XYZ file of N, CA, C and O in Angstrom:
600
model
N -86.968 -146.896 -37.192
C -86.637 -148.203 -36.646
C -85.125 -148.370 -36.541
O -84.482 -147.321 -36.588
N -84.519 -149.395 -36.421
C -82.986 -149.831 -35.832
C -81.920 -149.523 -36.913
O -80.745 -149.193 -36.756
N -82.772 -149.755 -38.282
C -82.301 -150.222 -39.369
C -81.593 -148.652 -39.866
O -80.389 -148.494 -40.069
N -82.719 -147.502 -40.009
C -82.667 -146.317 -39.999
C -81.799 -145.569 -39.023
O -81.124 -144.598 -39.365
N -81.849 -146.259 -37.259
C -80.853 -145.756 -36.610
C -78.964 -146.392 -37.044
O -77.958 -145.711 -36.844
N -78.975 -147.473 -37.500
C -77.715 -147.707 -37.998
C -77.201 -147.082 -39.233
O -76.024 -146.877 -39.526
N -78.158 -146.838 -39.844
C -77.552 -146.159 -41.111
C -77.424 -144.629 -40.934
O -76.912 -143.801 -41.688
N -77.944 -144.495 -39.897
C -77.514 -143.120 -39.555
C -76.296 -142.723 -38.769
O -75.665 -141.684 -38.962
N -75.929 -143.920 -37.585
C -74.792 -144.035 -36.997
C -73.613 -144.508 -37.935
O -72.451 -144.477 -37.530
N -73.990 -145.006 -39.368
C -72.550 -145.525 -40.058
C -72.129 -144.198 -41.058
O -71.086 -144.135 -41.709
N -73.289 -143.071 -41.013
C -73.384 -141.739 -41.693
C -72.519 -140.682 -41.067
O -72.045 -139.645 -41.533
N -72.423 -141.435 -39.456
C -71.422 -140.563 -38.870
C -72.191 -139.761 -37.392
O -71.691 -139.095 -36.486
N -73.423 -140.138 -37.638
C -74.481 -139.196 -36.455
C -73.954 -139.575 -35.445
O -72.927 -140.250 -35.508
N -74.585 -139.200 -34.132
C -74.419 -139.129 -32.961
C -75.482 -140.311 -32.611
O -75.299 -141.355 -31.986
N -76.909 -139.680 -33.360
C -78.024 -140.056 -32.642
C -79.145 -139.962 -33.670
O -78.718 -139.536 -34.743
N -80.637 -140.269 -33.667
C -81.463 -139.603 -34.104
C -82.842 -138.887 -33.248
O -83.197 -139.019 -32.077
N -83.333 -138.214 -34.205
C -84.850 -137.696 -33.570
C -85.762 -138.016 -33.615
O -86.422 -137.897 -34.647
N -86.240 -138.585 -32.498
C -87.601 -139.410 -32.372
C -88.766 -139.174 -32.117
O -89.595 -140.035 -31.822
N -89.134 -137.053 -32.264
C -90.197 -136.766 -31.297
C -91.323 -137.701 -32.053
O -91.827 -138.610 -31.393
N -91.737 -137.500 -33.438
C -93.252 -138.091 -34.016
C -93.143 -139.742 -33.281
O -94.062 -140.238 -32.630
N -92.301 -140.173 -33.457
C -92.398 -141.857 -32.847
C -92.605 -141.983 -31.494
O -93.169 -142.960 -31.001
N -91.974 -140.599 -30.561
C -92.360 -141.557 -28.911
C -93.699 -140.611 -29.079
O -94.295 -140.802 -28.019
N -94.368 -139.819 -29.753
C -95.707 -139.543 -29.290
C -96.740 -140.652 -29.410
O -97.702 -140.822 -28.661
N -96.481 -141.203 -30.208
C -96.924 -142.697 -30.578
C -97.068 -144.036 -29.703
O -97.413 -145.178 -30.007
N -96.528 -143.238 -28.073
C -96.000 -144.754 -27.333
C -97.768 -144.416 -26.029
O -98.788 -143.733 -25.943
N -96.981 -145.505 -25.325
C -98.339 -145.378 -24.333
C -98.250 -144.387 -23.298
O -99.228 -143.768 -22.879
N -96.584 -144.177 -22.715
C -96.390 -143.027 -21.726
C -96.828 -141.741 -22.244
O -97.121 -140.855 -21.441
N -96.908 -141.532 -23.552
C -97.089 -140.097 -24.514
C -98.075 -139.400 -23.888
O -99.243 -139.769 -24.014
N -97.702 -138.163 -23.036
C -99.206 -137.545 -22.571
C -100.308 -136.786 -23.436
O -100.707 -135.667 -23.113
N -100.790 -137.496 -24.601
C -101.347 -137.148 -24.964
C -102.967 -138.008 -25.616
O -103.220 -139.160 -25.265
N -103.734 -137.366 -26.391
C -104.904 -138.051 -26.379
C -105.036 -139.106 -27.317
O -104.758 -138.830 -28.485
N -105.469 -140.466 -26.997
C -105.299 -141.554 -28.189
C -105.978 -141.789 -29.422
O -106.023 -142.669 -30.282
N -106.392 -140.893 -29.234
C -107.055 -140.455 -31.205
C -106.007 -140.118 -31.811
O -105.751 -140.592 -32.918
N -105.079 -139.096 -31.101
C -104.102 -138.467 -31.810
C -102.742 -139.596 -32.355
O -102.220 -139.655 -33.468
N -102.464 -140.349 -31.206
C -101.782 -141.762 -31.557
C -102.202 -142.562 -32.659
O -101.425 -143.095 -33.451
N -103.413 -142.635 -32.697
C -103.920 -143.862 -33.424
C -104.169 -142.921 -34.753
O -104.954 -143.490 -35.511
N -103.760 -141.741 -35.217
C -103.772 -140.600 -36.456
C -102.044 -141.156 -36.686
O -101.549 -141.480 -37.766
N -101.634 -141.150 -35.889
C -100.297 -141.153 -36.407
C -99.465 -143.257 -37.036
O -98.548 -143.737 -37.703
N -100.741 -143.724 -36.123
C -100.704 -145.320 -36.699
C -101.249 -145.203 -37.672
O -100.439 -144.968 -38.569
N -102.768 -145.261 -38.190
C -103.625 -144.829 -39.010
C -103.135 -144.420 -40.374
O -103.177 -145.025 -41.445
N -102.697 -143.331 -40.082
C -101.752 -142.115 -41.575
C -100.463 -142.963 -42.475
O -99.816 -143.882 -41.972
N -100.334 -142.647 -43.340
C -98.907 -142.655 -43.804
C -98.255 -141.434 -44.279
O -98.702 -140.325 -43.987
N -96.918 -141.650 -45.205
C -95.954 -140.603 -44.940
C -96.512 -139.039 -45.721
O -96.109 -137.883 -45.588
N -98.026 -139.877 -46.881
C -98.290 -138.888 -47.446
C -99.415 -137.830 -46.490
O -100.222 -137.060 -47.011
N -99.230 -138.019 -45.034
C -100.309 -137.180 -44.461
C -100.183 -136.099 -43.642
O -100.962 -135.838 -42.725
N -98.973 -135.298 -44.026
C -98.229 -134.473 -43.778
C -97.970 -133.162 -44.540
O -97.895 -133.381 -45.749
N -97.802 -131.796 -44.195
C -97.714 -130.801 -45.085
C -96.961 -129.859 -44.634
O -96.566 -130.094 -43.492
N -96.485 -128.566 -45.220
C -95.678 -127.938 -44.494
C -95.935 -126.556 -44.465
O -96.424 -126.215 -45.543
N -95.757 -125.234 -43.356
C -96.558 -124.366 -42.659
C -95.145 -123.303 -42.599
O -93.996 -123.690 -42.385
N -95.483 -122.185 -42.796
C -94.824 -121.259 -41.916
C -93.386 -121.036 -43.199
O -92.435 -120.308 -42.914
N -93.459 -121.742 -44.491
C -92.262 -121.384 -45.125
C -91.983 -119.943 -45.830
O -90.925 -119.620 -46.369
N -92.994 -119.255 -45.729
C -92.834 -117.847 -46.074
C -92.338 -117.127 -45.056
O -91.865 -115.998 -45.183
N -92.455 -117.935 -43.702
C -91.924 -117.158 -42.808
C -89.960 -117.160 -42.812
O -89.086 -116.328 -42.568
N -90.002 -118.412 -43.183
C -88.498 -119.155 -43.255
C -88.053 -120.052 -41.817
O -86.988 -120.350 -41.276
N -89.819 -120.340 -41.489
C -89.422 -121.373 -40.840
C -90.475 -122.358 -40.530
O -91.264 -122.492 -39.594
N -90.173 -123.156 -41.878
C -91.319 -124.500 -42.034
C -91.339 -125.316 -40.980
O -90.569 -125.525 -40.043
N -92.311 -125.712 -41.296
C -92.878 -127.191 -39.686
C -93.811 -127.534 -40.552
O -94.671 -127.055 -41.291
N -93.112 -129.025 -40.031
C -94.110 -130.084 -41.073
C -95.120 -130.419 -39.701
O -94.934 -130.710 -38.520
N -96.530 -130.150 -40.783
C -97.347 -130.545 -39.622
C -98.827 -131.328 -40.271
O -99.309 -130.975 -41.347
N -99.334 -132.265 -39.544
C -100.858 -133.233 -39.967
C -101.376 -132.334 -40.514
O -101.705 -131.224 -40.096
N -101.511 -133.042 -41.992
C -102.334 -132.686 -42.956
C -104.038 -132.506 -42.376
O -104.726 -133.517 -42.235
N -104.310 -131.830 -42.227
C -106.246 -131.614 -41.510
C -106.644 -130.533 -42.096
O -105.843 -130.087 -42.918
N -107.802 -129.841 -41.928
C -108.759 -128.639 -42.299
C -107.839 -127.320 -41.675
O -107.748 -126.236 -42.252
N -107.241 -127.629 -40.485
C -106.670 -126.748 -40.308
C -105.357 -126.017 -40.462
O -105.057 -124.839 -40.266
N -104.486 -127.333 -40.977
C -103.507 -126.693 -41.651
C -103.876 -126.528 -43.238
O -102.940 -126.011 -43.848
N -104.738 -126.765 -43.862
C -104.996 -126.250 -45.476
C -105.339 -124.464 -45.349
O -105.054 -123.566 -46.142
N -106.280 -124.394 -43.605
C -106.731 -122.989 -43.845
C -105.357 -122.254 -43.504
O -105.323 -121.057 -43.791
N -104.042 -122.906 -42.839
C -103.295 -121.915 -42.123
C -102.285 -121.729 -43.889
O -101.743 -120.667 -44.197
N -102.256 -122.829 -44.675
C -101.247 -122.359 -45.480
C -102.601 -121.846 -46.961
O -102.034 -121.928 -48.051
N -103.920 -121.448 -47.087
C -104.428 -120.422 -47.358
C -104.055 -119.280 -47.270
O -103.619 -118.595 -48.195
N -104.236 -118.858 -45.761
C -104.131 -117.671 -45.419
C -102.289 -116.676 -45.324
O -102.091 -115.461 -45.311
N -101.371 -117.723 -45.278
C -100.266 -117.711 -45.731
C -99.998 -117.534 -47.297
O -98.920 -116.948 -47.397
N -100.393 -117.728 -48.231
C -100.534 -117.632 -49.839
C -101.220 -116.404 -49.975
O -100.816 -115.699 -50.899
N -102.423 -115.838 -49.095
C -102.875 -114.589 -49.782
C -101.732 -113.511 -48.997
O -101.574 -112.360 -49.404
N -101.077 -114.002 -47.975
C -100.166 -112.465 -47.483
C -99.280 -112.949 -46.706
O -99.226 -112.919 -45.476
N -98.321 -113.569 -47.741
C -96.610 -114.505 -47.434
C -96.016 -113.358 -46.354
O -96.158 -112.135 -46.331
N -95.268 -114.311 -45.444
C -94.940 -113.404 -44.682
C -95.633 -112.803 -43.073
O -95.123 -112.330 -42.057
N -96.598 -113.021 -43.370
C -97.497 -112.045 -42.191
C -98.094 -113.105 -41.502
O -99.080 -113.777 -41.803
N -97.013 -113.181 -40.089
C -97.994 -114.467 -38.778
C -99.348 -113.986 -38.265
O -100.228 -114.624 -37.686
N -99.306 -112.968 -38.548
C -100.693 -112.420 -38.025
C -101.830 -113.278 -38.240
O -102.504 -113.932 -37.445
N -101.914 -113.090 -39.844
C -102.883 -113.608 -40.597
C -102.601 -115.668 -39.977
O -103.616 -116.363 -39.919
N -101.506 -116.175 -39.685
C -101.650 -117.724 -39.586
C -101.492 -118.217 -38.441
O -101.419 -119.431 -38.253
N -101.374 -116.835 -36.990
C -101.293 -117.095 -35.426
C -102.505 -117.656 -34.917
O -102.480 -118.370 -33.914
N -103.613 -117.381 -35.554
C -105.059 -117.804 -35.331
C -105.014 -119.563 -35.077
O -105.498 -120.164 -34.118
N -104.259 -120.161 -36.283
C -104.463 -121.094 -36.581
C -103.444 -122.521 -36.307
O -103.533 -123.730 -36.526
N -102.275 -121.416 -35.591
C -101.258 -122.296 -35.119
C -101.169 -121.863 -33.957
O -100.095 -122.160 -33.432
N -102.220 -120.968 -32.994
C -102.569 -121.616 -31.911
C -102.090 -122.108 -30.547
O -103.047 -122.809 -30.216
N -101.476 -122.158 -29.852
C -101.170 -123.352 -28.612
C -101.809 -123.662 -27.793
O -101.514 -124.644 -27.112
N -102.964 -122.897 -27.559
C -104.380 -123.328 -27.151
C -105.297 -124.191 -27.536
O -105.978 -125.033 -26.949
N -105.171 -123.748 -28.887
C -105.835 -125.270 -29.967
C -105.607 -125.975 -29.729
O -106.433 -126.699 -29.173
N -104.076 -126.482 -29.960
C -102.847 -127.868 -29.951
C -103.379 -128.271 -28.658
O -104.022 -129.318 -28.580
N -103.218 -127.697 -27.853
C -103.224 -128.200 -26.089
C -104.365 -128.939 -25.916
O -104.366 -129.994 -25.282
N -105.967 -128.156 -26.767
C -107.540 -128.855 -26.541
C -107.067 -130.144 -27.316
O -107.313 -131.158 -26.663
N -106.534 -130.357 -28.375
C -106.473 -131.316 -29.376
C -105.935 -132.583 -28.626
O -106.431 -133.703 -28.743
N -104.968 -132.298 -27.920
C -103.888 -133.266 -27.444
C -104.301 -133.343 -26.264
O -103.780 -134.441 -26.066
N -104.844 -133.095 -25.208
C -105.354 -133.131 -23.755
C -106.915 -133.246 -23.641
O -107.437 -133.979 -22.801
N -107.554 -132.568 -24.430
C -108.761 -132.816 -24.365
C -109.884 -133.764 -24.997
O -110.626 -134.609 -24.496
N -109.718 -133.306 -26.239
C -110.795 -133.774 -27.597
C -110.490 -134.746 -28.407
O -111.273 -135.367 -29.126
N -109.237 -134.907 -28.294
C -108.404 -135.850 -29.482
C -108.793 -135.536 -30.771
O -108.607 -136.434 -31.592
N -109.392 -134.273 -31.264
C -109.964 -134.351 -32.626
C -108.571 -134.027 -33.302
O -107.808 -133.218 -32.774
N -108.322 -134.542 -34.237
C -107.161 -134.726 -35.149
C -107.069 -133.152 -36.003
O -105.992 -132.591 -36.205
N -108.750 -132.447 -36.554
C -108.947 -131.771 -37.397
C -108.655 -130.485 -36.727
O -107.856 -129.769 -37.331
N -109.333 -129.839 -35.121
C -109.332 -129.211 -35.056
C -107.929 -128.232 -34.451
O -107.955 -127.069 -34.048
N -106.855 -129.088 -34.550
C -106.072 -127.946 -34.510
C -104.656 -128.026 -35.526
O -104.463 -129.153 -35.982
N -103.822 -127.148 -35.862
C -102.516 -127.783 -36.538
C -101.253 -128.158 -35.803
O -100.691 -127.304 -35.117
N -100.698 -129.567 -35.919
C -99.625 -130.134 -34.682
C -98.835 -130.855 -35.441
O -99.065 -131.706 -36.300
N -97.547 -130.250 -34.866
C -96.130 -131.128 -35.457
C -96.212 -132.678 -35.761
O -96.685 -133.333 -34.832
N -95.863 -133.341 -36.817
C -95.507 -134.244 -36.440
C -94.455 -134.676 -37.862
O -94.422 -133.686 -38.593
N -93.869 -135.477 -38.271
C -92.768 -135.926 -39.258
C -93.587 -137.077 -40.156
O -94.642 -137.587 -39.780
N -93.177 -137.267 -40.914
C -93.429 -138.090 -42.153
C -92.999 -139.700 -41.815
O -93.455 -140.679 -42.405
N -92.176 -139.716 -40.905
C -91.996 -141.189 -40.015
C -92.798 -141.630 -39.910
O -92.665 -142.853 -39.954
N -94.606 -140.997 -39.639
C -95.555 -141.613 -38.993
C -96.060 -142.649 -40.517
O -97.127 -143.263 -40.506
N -95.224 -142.682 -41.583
C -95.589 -143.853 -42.469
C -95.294 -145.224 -42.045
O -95.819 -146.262 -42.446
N -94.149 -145.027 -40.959
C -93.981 -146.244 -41.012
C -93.744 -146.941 -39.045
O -93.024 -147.774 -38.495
N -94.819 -145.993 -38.627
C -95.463 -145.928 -37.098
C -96.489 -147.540 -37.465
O -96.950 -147.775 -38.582
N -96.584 -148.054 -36.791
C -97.869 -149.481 -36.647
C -97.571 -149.801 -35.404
O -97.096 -150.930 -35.526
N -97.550 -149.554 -34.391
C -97.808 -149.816 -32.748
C -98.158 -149.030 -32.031
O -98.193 -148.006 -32.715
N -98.538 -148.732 -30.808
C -98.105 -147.491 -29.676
C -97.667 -148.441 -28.634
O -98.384 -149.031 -27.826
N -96.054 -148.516 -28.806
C -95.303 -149.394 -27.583
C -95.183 -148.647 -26.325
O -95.601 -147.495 -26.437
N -94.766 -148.934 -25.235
C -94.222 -148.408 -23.643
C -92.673 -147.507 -24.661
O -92.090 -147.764 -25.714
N -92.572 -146.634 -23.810
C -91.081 -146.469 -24.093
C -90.132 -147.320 -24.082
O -89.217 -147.111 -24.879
N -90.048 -148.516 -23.200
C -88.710 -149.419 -22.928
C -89.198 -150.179 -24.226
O -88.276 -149.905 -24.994
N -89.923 -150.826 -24.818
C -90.118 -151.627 -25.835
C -89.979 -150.798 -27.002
O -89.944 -151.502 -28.011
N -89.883 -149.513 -27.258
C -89.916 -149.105 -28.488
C -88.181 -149.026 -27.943
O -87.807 -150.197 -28.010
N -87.331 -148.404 -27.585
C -85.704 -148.228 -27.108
C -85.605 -149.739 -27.963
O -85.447 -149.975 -29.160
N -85.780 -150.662 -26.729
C -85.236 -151.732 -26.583
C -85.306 -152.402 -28.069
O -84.263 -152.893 -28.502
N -86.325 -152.442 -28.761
C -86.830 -152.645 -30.197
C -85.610 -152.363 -31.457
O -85.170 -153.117 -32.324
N -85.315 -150.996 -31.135
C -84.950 -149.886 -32.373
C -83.290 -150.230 -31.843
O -82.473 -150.396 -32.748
N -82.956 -150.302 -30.863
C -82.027 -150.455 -30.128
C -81.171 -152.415 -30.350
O -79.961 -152.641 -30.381
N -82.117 -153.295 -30.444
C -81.432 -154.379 -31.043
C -81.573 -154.635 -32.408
O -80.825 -155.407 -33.008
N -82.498 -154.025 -32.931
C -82.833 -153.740 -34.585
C -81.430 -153.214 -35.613
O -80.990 -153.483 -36.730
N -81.070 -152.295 -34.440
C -79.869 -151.169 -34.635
C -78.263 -152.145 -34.678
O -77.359 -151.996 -35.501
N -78.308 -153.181 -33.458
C -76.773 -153.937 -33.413
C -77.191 -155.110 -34.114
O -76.201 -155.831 -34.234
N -78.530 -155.808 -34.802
C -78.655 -156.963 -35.566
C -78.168 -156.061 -36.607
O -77.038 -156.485 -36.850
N -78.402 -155.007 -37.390
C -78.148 -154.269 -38.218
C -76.505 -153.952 -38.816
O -76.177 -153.636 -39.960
N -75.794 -154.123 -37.823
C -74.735 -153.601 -37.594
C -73.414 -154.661 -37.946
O -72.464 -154.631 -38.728
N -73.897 -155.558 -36.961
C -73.425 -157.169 -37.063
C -73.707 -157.228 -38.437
O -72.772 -157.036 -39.215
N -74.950 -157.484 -38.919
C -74.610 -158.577 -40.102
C -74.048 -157.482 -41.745
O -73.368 -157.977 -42.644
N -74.399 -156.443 -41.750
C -73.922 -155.767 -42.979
C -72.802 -154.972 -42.654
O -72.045 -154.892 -43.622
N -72.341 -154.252 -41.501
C -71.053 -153.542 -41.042
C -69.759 -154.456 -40.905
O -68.639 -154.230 -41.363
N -70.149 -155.432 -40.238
C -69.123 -156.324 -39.753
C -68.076 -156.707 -40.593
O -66.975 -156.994 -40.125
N -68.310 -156.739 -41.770
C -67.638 -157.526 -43.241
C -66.897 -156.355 -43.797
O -66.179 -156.436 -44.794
N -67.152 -154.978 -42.934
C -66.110 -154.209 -43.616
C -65.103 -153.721 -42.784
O -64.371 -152.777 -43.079
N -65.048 -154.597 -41.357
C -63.823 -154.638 -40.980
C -62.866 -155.877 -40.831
O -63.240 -156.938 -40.331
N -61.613 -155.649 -41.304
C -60.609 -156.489 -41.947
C -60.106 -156.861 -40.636
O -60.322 -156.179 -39.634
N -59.418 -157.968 -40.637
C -57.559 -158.378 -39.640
C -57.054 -157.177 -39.944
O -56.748 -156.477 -38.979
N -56.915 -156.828 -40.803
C -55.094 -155.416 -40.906
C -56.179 -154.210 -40.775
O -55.710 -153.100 -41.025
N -57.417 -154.249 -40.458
C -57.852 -152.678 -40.496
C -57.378 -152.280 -38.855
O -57.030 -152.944 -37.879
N -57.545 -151.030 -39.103
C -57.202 -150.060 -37.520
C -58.024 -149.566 -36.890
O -57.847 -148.590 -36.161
N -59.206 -150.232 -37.084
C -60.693 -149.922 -36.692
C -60.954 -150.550 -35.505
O -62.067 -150.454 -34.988
């Protein structure tokens, strides 16, 4: 939200990353089971894949990521054994077709704790975006002085 984007802009960022939140919106081409998993869920419904490889992705906790980080624990290291299960064929039926949440494993961030809408894109911007300068105004403002050079 705005609050999170200001405290990230007073941290020094540029910007932040929003993929788990705009999948969440109505333009999102994807299937609305999968939206309403990511309203639905909170932050604890998330797990993480692929760190033996040394390159984790947090992805929806389901049947199918428990079997992909199984089969990762009996032989760390080896995509072989967890390509089955991470898929892009899966992901694609999951998200275009079936909306089943379980049957495949798909990115998403721990943000989705605190997801409760599926807005248009301009209403989620526009949202996070005056959330961000109400934010700014009332707790930033007081730490610039008359004699500062800011």
């Amino acid at each position: 939200d705005g609050i999170q984007l200001a405290a990230c802009l007073a941290l020094g960022a540029e910007g932040i990353n929003m993929g788990t939140r705009f999948m969440a919106t109505q333009e999102a081409p994807i299937h609305a089971n999968i939206k309403k998993a990511l309203v639905d869920s909170d932050q604890t419904n998330t797990t993480t894949i692929l760190r033996t490889l040394k390159n984790t992705e947090r992805v929806f906790k389901n049947d199918q990521a428990a079997r992909a980080q199984e089969a990762e624990r009996k032989k760390p290291g080896d995509i072989s054994v967890i390509r089955e299960f991470i898929a892009g064929s899966k992901y694609r039926i999951s998200f275009q077709e079936t909306g089943n949440t379980n049957d495949s494993v798909w990115s998403c961030g721990q943000v989705m704790g605190i997801i409760d809408d599926i807005p248009t894109c301009k209403e989620l911007v526009d949202r996070i975006v005056n959330e961000a300068e109400t934010t700014i105004r009332s707790r930033l403002n007081g730490l610039i002085t008359a004699s500062s050079k800011l």
